Backbone as a ProteinNet text record, in pm:
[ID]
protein_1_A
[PRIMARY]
XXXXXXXXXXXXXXXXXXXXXXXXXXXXXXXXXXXXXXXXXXXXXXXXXXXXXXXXXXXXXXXXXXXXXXXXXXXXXXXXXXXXXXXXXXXXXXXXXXXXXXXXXXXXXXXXXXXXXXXXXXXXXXXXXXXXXXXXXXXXXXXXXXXXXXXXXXXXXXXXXXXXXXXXXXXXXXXXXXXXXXXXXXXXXXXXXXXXXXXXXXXXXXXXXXXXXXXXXXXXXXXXXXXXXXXXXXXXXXXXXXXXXXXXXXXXXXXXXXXXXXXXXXXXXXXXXXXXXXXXXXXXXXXXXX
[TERTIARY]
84.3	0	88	37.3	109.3	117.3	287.8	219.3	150.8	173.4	106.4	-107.9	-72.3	-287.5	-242	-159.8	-159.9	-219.3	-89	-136.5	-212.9	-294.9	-419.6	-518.2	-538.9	-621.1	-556.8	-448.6	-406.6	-279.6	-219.2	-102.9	5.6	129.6	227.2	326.5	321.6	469.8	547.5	658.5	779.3	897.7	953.9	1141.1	1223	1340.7	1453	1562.4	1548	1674.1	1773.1	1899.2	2000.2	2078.3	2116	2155.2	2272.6	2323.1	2429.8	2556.9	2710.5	2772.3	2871.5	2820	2888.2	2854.8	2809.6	2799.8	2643.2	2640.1	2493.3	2432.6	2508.3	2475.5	2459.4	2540.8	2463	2291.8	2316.3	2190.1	2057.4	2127.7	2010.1	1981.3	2056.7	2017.6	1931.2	1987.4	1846.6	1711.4	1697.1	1606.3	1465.3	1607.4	1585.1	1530.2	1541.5	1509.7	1386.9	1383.1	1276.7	1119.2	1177.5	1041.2	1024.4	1097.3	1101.1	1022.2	1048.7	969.7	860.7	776.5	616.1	581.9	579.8	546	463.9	540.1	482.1	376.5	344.3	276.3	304.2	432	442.4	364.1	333.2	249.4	389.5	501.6	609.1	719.4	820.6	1020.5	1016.2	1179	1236.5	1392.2	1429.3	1540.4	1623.9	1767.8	1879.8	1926.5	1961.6	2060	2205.4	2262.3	2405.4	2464.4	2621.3	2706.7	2757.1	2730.4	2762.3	2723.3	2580	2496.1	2550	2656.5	2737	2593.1	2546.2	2449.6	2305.6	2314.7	2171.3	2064.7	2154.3	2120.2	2078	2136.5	2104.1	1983.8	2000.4	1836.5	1718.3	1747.9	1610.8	1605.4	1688.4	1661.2	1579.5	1585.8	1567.7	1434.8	1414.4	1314.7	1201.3	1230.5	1182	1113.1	1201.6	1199.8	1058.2	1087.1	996.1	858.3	884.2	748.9	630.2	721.5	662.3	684.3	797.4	778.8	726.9	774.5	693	581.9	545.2	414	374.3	484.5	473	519	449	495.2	637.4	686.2	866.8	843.8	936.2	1002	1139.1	1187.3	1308.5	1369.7	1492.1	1596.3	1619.9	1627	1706.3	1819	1937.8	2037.7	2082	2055.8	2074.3	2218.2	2308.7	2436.5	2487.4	2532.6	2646.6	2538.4	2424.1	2395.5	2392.9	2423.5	2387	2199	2141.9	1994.1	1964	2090.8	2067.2	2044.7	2130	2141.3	2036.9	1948	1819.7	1691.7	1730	1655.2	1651.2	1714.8	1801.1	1672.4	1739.1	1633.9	1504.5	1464.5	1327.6	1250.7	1312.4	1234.5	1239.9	1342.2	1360.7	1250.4	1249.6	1102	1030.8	968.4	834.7	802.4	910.6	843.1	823.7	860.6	835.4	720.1	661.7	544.8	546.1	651.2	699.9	655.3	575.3	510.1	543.4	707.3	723.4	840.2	899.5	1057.6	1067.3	1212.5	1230.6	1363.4	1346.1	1466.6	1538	1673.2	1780.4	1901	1915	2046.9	2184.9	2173.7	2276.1	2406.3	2453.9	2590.9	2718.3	2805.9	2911.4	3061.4	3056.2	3183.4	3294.1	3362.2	3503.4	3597.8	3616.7	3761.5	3653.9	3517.4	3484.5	3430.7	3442.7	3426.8	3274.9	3225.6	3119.3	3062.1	3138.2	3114.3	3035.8	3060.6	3011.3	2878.1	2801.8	2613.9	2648.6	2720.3	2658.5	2572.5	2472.3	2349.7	2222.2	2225.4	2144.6	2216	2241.1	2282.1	2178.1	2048.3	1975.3	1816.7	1794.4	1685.1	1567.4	1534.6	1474.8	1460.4	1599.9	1634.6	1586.5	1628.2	1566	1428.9	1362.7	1187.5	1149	1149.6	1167	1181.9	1303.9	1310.7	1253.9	1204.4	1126.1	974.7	917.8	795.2	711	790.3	715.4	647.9	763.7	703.5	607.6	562.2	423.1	462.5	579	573.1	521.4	504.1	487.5	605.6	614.7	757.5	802.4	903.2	853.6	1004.4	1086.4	1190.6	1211.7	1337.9	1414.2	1379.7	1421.5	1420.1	1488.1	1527.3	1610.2	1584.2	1512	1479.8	1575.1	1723.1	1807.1	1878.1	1806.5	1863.2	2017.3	1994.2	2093.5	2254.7	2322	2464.9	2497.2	2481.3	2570.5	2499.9	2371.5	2285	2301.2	2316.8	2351.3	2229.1	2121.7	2010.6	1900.8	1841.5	1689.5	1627.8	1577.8	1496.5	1508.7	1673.7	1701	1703.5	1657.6	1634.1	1496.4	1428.2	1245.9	1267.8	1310.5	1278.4	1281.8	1411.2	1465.9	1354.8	1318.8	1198.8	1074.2	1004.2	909.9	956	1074.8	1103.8	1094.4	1156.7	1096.7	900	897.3	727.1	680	712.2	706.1	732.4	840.1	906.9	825.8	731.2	629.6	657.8	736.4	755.3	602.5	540.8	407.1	422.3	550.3	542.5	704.8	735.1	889.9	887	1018.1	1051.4	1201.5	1203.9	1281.8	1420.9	1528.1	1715.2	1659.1	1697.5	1722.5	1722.9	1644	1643.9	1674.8	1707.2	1675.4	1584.1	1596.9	1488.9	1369.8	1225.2	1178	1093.2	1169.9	1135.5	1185.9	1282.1	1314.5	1219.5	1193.8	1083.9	932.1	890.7	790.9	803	942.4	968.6	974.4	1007.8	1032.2	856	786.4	677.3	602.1	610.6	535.1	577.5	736.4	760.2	771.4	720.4	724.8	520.4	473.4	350.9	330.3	401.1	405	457.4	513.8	551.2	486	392.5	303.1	321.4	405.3	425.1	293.9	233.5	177	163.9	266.1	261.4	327.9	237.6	295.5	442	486.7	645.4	634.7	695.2	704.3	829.5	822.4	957.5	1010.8	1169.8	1229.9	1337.3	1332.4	1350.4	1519.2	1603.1	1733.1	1721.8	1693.6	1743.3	1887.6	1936.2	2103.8	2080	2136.7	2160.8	2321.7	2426.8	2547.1	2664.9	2646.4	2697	2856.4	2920.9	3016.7	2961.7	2896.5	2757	2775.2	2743.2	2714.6	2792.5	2950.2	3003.9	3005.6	2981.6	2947.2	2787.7	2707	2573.2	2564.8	2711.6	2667.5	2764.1	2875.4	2978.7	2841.1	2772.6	2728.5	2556.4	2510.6	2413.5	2380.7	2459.2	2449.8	2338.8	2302	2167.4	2231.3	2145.9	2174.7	2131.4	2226	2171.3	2100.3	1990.3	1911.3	2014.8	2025.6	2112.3	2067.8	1962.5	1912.8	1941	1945.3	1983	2137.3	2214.1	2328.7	2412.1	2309	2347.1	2389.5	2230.1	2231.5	2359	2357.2	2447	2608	2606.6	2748.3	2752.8	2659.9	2653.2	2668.6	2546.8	2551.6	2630.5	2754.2	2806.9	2894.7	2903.6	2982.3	2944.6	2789.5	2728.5	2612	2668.4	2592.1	2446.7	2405.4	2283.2	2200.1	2192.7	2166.6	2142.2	2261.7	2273.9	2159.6	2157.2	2037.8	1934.3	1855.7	1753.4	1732.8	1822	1772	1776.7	1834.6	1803.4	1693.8	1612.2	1496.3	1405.1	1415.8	1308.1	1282.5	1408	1404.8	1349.7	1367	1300.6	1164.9	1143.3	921.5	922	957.1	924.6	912.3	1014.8	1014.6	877	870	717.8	595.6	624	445.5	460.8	501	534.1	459.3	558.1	498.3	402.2	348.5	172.1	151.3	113	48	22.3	107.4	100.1	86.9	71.9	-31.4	82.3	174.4	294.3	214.2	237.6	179	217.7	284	356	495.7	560.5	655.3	781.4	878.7	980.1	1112.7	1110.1	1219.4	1348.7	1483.1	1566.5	1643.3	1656.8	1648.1	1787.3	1871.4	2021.8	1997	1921.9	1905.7	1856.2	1816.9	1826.1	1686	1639.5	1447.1	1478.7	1544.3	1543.8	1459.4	1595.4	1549.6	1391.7	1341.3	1195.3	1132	1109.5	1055.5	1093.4	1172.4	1267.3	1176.6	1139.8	1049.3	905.6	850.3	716.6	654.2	747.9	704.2	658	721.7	651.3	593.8	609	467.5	331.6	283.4	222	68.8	-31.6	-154.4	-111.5	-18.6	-21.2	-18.2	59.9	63.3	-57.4	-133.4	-250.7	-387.7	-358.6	-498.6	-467.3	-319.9	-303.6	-258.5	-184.1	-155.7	-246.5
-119.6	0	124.8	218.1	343	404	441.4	526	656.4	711.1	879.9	778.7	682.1	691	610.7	569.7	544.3	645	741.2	849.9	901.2	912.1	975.9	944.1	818.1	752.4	694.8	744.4	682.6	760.1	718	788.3	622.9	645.5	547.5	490.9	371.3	317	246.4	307.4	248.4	220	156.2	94.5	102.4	125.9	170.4	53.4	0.3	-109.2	-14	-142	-106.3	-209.7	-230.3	-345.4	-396.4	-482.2	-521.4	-548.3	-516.9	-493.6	-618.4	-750.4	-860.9	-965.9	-1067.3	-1190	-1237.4	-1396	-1427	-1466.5	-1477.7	-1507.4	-1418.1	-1268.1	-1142.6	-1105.6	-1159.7	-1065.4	-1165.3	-1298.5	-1403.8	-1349.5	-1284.6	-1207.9	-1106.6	-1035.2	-893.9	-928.9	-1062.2	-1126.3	-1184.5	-1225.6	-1265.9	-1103.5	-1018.3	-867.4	-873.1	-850.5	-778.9	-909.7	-1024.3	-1087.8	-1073	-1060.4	-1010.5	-863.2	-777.9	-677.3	-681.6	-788	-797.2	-812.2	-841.4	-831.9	-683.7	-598.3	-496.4	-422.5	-520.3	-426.4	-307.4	-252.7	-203.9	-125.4	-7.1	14.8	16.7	35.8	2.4	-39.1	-49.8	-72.6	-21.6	68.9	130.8	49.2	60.8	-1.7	131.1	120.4	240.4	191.2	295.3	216.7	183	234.1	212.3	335.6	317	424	430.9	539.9	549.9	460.7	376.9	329.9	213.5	178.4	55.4	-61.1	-52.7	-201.5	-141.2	-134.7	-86.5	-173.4	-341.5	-480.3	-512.8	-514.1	-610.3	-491.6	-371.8	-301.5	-338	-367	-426.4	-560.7	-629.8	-770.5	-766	-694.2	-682.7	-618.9	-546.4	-466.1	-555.9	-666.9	-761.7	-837.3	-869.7	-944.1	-902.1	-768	-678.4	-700.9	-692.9	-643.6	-813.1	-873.5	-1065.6	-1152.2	-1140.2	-1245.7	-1244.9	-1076.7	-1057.7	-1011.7	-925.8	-877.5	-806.3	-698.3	-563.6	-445.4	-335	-257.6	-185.8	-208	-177.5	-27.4	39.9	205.5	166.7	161.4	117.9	287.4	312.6	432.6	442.7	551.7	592.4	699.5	656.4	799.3	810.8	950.3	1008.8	1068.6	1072.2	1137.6	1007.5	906.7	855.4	787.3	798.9	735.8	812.6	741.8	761.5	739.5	750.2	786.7	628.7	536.5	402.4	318.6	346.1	318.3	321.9	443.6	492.2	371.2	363.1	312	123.7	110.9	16.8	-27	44.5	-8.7	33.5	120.8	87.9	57.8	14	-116.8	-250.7	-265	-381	-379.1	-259	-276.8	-238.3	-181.3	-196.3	-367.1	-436.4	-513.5	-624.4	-574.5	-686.6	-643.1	-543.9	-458.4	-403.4	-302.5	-212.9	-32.8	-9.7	135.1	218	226.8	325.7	397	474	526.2	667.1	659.6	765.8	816.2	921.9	1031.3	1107.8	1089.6	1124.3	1208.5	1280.7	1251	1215.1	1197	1118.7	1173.2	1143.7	1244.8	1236.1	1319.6	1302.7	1263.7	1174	1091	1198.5	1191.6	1312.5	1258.9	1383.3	1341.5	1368.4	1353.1	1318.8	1485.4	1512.6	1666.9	1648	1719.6	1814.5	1690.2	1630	1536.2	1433.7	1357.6	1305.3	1275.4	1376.8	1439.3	1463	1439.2	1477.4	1451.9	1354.8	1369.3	1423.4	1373.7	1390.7	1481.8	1604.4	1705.2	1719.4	1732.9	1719.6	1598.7	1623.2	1518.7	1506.9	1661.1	1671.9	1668.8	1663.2	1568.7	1471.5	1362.7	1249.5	1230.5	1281.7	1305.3	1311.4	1404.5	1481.9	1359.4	1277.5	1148.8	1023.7	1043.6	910.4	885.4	1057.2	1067.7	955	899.7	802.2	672.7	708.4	517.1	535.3	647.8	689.1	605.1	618.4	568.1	629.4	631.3	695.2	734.4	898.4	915.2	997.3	979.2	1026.3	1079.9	1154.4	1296.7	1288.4	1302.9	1320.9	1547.8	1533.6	1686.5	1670.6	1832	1827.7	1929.2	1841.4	1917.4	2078.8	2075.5	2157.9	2169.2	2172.3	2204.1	2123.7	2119.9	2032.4	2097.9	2003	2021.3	2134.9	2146.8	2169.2	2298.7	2348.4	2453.3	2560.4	2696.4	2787	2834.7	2840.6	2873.6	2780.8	2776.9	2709.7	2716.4	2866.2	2925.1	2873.3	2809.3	2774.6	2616.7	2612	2439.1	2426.2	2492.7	2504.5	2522.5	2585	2645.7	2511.6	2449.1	2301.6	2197.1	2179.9	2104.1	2140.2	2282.5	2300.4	2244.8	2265.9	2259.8	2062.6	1991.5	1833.4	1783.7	1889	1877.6	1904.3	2015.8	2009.6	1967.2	1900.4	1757.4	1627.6	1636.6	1464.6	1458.4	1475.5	1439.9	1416.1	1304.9	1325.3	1306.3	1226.6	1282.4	1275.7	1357.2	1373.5	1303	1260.5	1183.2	1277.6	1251.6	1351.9	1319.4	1391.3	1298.5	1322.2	1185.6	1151.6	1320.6	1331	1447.1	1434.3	1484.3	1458.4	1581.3	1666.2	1783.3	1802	1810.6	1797	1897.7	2044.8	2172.9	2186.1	2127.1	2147.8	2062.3	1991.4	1922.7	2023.6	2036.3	2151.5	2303.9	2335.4	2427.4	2412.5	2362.7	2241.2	2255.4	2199.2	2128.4	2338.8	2376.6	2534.9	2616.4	2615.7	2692.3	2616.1	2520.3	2419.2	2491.9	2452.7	2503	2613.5	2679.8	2927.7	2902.4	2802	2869.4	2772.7	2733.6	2622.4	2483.6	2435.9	2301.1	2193.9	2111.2	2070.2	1883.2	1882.5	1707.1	1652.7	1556.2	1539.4	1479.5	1535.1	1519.7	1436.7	1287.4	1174.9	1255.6	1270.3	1235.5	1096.6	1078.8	996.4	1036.1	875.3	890	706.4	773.6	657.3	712.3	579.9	564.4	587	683.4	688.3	590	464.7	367.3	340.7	399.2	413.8	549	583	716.8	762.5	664.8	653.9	696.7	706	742.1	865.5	935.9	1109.4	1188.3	1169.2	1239.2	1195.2	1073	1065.5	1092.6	1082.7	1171.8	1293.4	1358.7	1537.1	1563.1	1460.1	1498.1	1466.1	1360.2	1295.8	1401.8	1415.1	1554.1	1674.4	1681	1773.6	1827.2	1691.5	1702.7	1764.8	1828.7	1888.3	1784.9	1803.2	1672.3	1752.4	1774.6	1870.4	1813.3	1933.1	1950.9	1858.7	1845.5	1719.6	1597.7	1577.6	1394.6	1453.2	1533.4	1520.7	1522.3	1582.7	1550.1	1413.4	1336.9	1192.4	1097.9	1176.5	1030.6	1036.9	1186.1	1159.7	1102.9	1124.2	1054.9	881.9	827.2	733.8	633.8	752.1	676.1	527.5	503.1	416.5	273.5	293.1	189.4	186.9	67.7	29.7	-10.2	-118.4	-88.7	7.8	56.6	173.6	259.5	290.1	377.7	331.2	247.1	184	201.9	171.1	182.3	366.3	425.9	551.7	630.6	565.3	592.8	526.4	418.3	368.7	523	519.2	569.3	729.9	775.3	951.4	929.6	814.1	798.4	775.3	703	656.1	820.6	903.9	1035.5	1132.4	1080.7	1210	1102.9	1023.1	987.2	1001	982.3	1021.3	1154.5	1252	1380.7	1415.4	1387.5	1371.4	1380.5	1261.4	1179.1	1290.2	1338.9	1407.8	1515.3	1597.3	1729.1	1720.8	1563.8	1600.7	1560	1454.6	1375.7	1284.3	1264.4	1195	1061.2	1021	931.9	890.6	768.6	787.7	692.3	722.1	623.8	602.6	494.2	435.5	371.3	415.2	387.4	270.4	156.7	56.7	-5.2	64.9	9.6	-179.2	-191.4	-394.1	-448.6	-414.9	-459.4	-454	-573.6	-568	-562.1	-625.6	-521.2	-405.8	-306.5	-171.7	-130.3	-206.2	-181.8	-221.5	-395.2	-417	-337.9	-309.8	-250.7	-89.4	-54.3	105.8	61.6	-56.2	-56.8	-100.5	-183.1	-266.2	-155.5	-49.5	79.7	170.4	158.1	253.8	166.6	79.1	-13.6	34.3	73.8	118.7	251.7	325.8	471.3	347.1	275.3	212.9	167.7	111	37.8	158.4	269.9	349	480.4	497.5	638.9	594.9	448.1	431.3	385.9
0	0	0	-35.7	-63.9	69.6	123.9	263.2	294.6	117.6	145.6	158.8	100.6	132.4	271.1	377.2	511.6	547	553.2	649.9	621.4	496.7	505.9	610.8	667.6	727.1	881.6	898.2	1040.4	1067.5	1194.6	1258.7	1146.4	1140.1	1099.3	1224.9	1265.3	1315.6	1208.5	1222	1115.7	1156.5	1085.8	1160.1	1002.6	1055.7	939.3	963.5	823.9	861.4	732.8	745.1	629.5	592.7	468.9	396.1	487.6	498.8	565.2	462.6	450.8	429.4	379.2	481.3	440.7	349.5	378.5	312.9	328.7	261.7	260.4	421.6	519.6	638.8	733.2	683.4	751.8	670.8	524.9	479.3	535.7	571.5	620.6	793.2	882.8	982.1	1004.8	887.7	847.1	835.6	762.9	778.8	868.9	926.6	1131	1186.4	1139.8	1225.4	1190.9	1006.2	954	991.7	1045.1	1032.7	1218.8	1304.5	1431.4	1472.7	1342.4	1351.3	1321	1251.8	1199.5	1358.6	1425	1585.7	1577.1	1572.3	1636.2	1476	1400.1	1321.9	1267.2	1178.2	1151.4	1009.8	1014	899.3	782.4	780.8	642.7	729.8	654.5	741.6	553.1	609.2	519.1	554.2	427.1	424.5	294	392.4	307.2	194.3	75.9	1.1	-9.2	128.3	112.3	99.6	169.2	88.3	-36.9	-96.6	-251.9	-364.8	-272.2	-388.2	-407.3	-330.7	-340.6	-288.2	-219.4	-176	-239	-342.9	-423.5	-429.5	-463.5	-514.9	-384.3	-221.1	-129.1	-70.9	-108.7	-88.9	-200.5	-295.5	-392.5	-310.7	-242.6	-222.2	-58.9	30.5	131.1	131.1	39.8	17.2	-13.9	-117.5	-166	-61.8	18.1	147.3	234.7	244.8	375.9	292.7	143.2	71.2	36.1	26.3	-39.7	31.8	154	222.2	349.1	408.7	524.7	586	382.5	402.9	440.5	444.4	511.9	409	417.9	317.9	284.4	201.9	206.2	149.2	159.7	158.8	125.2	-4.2	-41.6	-46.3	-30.3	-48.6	-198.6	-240	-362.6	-346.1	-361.3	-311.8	-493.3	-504.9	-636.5	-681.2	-528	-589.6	-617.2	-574.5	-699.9	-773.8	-811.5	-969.1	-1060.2	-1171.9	-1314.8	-1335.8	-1425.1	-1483.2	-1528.1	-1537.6	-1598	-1472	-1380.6	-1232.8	-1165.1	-1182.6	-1109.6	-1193.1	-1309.7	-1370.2	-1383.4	-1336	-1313.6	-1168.4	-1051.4	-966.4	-966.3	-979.4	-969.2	-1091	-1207.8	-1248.6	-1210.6	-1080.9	-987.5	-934	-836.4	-725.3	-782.1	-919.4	-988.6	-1001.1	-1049.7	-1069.1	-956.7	-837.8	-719.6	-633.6	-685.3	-621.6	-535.2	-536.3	-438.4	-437.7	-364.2	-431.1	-377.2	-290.6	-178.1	-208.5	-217.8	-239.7	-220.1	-114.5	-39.5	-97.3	-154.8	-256.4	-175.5	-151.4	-96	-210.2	-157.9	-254.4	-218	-74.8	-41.3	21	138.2	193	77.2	75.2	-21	30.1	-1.8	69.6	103.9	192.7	228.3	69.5	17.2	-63.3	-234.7	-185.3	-361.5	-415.6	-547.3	-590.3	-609.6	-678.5	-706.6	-835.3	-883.5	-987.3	-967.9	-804.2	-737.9	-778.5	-745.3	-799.6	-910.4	-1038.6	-1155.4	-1231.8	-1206	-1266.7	-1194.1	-1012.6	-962.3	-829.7	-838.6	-805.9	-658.2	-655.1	-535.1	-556.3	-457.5	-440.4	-522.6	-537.1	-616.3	-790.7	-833.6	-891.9	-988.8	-870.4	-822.3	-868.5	-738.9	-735.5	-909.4	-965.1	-1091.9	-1231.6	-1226.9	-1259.4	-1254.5	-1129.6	-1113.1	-1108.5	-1154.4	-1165.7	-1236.2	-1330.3	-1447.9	-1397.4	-1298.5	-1228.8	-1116.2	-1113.4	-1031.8	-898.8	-825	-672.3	-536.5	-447.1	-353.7	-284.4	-332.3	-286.3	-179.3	-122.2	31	4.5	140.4	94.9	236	258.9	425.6	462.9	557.1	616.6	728.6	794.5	882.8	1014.7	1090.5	1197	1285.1	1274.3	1249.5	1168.1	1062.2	944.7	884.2	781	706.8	740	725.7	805.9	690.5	538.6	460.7	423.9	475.2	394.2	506.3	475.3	510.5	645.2	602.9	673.4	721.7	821.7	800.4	700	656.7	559.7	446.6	422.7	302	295.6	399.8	411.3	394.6	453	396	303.6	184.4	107.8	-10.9	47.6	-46	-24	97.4	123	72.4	26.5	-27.7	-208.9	-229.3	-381.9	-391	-304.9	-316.9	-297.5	-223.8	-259.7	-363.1	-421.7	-555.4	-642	-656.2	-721.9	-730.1	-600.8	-593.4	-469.3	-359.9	-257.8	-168	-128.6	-72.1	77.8	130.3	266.1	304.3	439.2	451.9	614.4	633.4	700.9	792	933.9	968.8	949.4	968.1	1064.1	1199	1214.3	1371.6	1480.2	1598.4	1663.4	1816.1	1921.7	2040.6	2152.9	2073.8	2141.2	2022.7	2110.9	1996.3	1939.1	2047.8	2015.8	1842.3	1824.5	1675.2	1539.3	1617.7	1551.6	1523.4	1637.8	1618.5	1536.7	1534.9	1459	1347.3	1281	1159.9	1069.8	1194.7	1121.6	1107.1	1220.9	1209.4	1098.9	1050.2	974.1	791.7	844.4	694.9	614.2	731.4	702.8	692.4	752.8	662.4	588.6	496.2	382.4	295.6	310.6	219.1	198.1	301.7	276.5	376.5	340.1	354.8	389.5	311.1	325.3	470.3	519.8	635.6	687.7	811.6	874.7	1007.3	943.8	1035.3	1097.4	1236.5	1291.1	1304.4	1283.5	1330.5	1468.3	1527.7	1637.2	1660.5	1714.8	1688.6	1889.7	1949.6	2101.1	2121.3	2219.2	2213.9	2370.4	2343.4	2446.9	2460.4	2377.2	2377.5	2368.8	2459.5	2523.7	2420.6	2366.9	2237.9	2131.8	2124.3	1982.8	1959.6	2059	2058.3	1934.9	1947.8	1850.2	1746	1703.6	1612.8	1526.8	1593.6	1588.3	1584.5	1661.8	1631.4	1512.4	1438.4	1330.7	1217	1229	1121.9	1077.8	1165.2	1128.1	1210.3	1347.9	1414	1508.3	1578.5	1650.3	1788.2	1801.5	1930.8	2080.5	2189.6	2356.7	2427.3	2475	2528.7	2686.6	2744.4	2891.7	2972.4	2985.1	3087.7	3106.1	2958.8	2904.1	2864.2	2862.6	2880.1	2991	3084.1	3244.7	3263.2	3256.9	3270.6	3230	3087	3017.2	3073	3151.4	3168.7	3339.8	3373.5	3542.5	3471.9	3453.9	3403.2	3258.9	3231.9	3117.6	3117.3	3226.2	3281.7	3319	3314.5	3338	3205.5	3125.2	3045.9	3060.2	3174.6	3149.8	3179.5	3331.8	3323.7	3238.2	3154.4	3033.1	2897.1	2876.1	2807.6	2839.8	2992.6	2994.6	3016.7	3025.3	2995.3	2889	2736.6	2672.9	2593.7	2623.6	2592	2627	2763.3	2853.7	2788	2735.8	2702.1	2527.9	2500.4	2307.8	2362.1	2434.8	2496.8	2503.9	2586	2592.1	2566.8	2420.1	2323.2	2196.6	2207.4	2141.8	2232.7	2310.5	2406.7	2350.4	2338.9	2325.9	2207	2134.9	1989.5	1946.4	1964.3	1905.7	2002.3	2112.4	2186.9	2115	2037.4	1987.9	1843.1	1808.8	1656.8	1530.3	1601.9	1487.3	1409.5	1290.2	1205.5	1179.8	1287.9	1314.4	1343.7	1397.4	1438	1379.4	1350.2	1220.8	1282.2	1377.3	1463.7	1384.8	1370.1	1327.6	1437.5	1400.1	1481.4	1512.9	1423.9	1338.6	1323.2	1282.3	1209	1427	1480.8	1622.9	1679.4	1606.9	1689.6	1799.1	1881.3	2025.1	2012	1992.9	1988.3	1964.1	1918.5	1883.7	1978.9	2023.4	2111.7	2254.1	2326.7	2404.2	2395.3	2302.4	2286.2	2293.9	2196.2	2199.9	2335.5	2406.7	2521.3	2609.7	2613.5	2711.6	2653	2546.1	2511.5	2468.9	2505.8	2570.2	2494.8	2557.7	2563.7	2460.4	2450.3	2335.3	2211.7	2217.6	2086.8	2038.6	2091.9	2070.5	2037.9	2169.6	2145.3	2044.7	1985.9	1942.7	1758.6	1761.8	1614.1	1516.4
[MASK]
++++++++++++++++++++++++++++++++++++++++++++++++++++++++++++++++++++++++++++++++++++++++++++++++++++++++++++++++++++++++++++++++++++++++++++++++++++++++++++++++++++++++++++++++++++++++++++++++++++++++++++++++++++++++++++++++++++++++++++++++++++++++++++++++++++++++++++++++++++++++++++++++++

């Protein structure tokens, strides 16, 4: 099913996997996740395409997976900077023809070291969007609750996000956040300037206190003071440290759904844990709010 006619009709729970990197006995694990995750009823699982487009093939296959064997609706990735137009075309006449109606247009981070050439066909997302109109998918577009690492302004990050709506984009999906005042800002100033299609936040549990810098190099989310209090009292003790970062992701989703999220898109890193481990306490919201 298409997720822009989901959300027409309901709030979304979703989980983000990503191709795995090794052999046939890791991609037979992913496996082990994605049918671990039909548990919680997910309305899609999105699956990445890789760095530099390199695992394009084990995302049509996984995708495949989520969509025919587990019966759940797949959200396959398209990253537009390192493809070519044959490349693009390439997969999604893969997942056209495995009956895949979901795809989320990226254009993709740019490796350290690579020029401007990198994107030479698909320069931004929209792009993308723009290209892949033909195959009439349901196409959905990332955003950036504080704004994209590489764009000068907010304003000019709305402004890029209104231009993928206009491209086809029918709903956007957040980067990972931990305050979710930026989230609300996001969604208020998306709507003054006419954007309309709805903004899933996503939400990645920090249960590993090692994480952080790499979470603030990789998109620059800000630690709201409180939960950075915590993590450094508690960095030392792993579980502990876990269950309080379960407990501050349940809270930044009660939150959420409370104030009118259109749903919520759990980045899981391949670890049903992580899912069950979130859904198990949000218990009764899950049941009476999704």
């Amino acid at each position: 099913m298409r997720i822009d006619e989901i959300l027409s009709k309901k709030r979304t729970l979703s989980f983000e996997v990503f191709p795995p990197k090794k052999d046939a006995e890791e991609r037979g694990k992913i496996f082990s996740v994605i049918d671990a995750l039909k548990e919680f009823s997910p309305d899609f699982i999105s699956v990445t395409y890789g760095a530099g487009g390199s695992n394009s093939k084990n995302t049509v296959e996984i995708a495949d997976y989520i969509q025919n064997n587990a019966k759940l609706n797949a959200l396959a990735h398209i990253t537009g900077g390192p493809s070519s137009p044959a490349d693009v075309d390439e997969v999604a006449s893969a997942l056209q023809k495995r009956g895949i109606e979901n795809v989320l247009c990226l254009r993709g981070d740019r490796p350290v070291g690579y020029d401007a050439e990198y994107c030479r066909y698909f320069p931004h997302a929209t792009d993308l969007a723009e290209y892949l109109a033909p195959y009439h998918f349901a196409l959905g577009a990332a955003c950036y609750p504080e704004g994209h690492t590489e764009c000068e302004s907010l304003y000019a990050d709305l402004v890029n996000m209104k231009k993928k709506e206009e491209a086809g984009a029918r709903f956007f999906i957040t980067q990972l956040f931990y305050d979710n005042s930026y989230y609300y800002r996001l969604v208020n100033e998306a709507r003054r300037i006419g954007i309309s299609s709805p903004i899933i936040p996503g939400i990645m549990p920090l249960v590993n206190p090692k994480n952080i810098r790499r979470i603030k190099e990789m998109c620059g989310s800000a630690i709201p003071l409180e939960f950075r209090n915590m993590i450094e009292i508690y960095a030392s003790r792993p579980a502990v440290m876990e269950e309080i970062g379960y407990n501050y992701a349940v809270y930044q989703i009660i939150d959420l759904i409370a104030k009118g999220a259109p749903g919520i898109h759990l980045y899981v890193m391949n670890n049903a844990r992580t899912a069950q481990a979130i859904c198990s306490r949000i218990g009764r919201v899950l049941h009476e709010l999704f």
